Amino acid sequence: MERLLIDFSQVYGQNGTQRAARSVYSTYTDNSKQKETPSVSFEDMLSDSIKKVNSLQLEAEKKVRDLAIGDAEDISEVVLASSRADTALRLVMEIRNKFLDAYQALSRITG
């Protein structure tokens, strides 16, 4: 779908007075209707996110274990892995809490 844009710009002189008005015409194609629906379902996306959080937790546990037995080269890697896992887990918990709140609100409306 093509649309016509009209821009009524003002052209001013150096002293601030209006010298002339002009119209600028341009066409563009509206691609907003051509967007495809995502091929990944919300359930798949949520499941993948939980799997990623789990892998981050396992990686952090491994690094902490390596630090405890003396195999860790750099403690900052252990702290960073633990921080990533903690942040990801907190995000998933907040998403879960929001879903529970929405479910409870819907059940109050329909019940």
Coordinates of C-alpha atoms in Angstrom, one line a residue:
M1 CA 0.0 0.0 0.0
E2 CA 1.5 3.3 -1.0
R3 CA 0.8 6.5 0.9
L4 CA 1.5 10.1 0.1
L5 CA 3.3 12.1 2.7
I6 CA 2.9 15.9 2.6
D7 CA 5.3 18.0 4.6
F8 CA 4.5 21.7 4.8
S9 CA 7.8 23.1 5.7
Q10 CA 8.5 26.8 6.3
V11 CA 11.6 28.4 4.8
Y12 CA 12.9 31.4 6.9
G13 CA 15.2 34.1 6.0
Q14 CA 18.3 35.1 8.0
N15 CA 16.3 37.6 10.1
G16 CA 13.7 35.1 11.0
T17 CA 10.9 36.3 8.6
Q18 CA 9.0 33.8 6.5
R19 CA 10.2 33.9 2.9
A20 CA 8.3 31.1 1.3
A21 CA 6.3 28.0 2.1
R22 CA 6.8 24.8 0.1
S23 CA 5.3 21.4 -0.1
V24 CA 7.4 18.3 -0.3
Y25 CA 5.7 15.2 -1.7
S26 CA 7.1 11.7 -1.3
T27 CA 5.7 8.2 -1.5
Y28 CA 6.7 5.2 0.5
T29 CA 5.5 1.7 0.8
D30 CA 3.9 0.7 4.1
N31 CA 5.5 -2.6 5.0
S32 CA 3.8 -2.9 8.4
K33 CA 1.1 -5.2 7.0
Q34 CA 3.6 -7.4 5.3
K35 CA 5.2 -8.6 8.6
E36 CA 4.9 -12.3 9.1
T37 CA 3.8 -13.9 12.3
P38 CA 6.6 -15.4 14.3
S39 CA 7.3 -19.0 13.6
V40 CA 8.2 -19.7 17.2
S41 CA 5.3 -20.2 19.6
F42 CA 5.3 -18.5 23.0
E43 CA 5.4 -21.9 24.7
D44 CA 8.6 -22.8 22.8
M45 CA 10.2 -19.5 23.6
L46 CA 9.4 -19.9 27.3
S47 CA 10.7 -23.5 27.3
D48 CA 13.9 -22.5 25.6
S49 CA 14.4 -19.7 28.2
I50 CA 14.0 -22.1 31.1
K51 CA 16.5 -24.5 29.5
K52 CA 19.0 -21.6 29.1
V53 CA 18.5 -20.6 32.7
N54 CA 19.1 -24.2 33.7
S55 CA 22.3 -24.4 31.7
L56 CA 23.5 -21.1 33.3
Q57 CA 22.8 -22.6 36.7
L58 CA 24.7 -25.8 35.9
E59 CA 27.7 -23.8 34.5
A60 CA 27.8 -21.6 37.6
E61 CA 27.7 -24.7 39.8
K62 CA 30.6 -26.2 37.8
K63 CA 32.7 -23.1 38.1
V64 CA 32.1 -22.9 41.9
R65 CA 33.0 -26.5 42.2
D66 CA 36.2 -25.9 40.2
L67 CA 37.0 -23.0 42.5
A68 CA 36.5 -25.1 45.6
I69 CA 38.9 -27.8 44.4
G70 CA 41.5 -25.3 43.1
D71 CA 41.0 -25.8 39.3
A72 CA 39.6 -22.3 38.6
E73 CA 42.1 -19.9 37.0
D74 CA 40.2 -16.7 37.6
I75 CA 37.8 -16.0 40.4
S76 CA 36.1 -13.2 38.3
E77 CA 34.8 -15.9 35.9
V78 CA 33.2 -17.7 38.8
V79 CA 31.6 -14.5 40.1
L80 CA 30.4 -13.6 36.6
A81 CA 28.9 -17.0 35.9
S82 CA 27.1 -16.9 39.3
S83 CA 25.8 -13.4 38.6
R84 CA 24.5 -14.4 35.2
A85 CA 22.7 -17.4 36.6
D86 CA 21.2 -15.4 39.5
T87 CA 20.0 -12.6 37.1
A88 CA 18.5 -15.1 34.7
L89 CA 16.7 -17.0 37.5
R90 CA 15.3 -13.8 39.0
L91 CA 14.0 -12.8 35.5
V92 CA 12.2 -16.1 35.0
M93 CA 10.7 -15.9 38.5
E94 CA 9.4 -12.4 37.8
I95 CA 7.9 -13.6 34.6
R96 CA 6.3 -16.5 36.5
N97 CA 4.9 -14.1 39.1
K98 CA 3.4 -11.9 36.4
F99 CA 1.7 -14.8 34.7
L100 CA 0.3 -16.0 38.1
D101 CA -1.0 -12.5 38.7
A102 CA -2.6 -12.3 35.3
Y103 CA -4.2 -15.8 35.8
Q104 CA -5.6 -14.8 39.1
A105 CA -7.0 -11.6 37.7
L106 CA -8.7 -13.5 34.9
S107 CA -10.1 -16.1 37.2
R108 CA -11.6 -13.3 39.4
I109 CA -13.2 -11.7 36.3
T110 CA -14.7 -15.0 35.0
G111 CA -15.4 -16.6 38.4

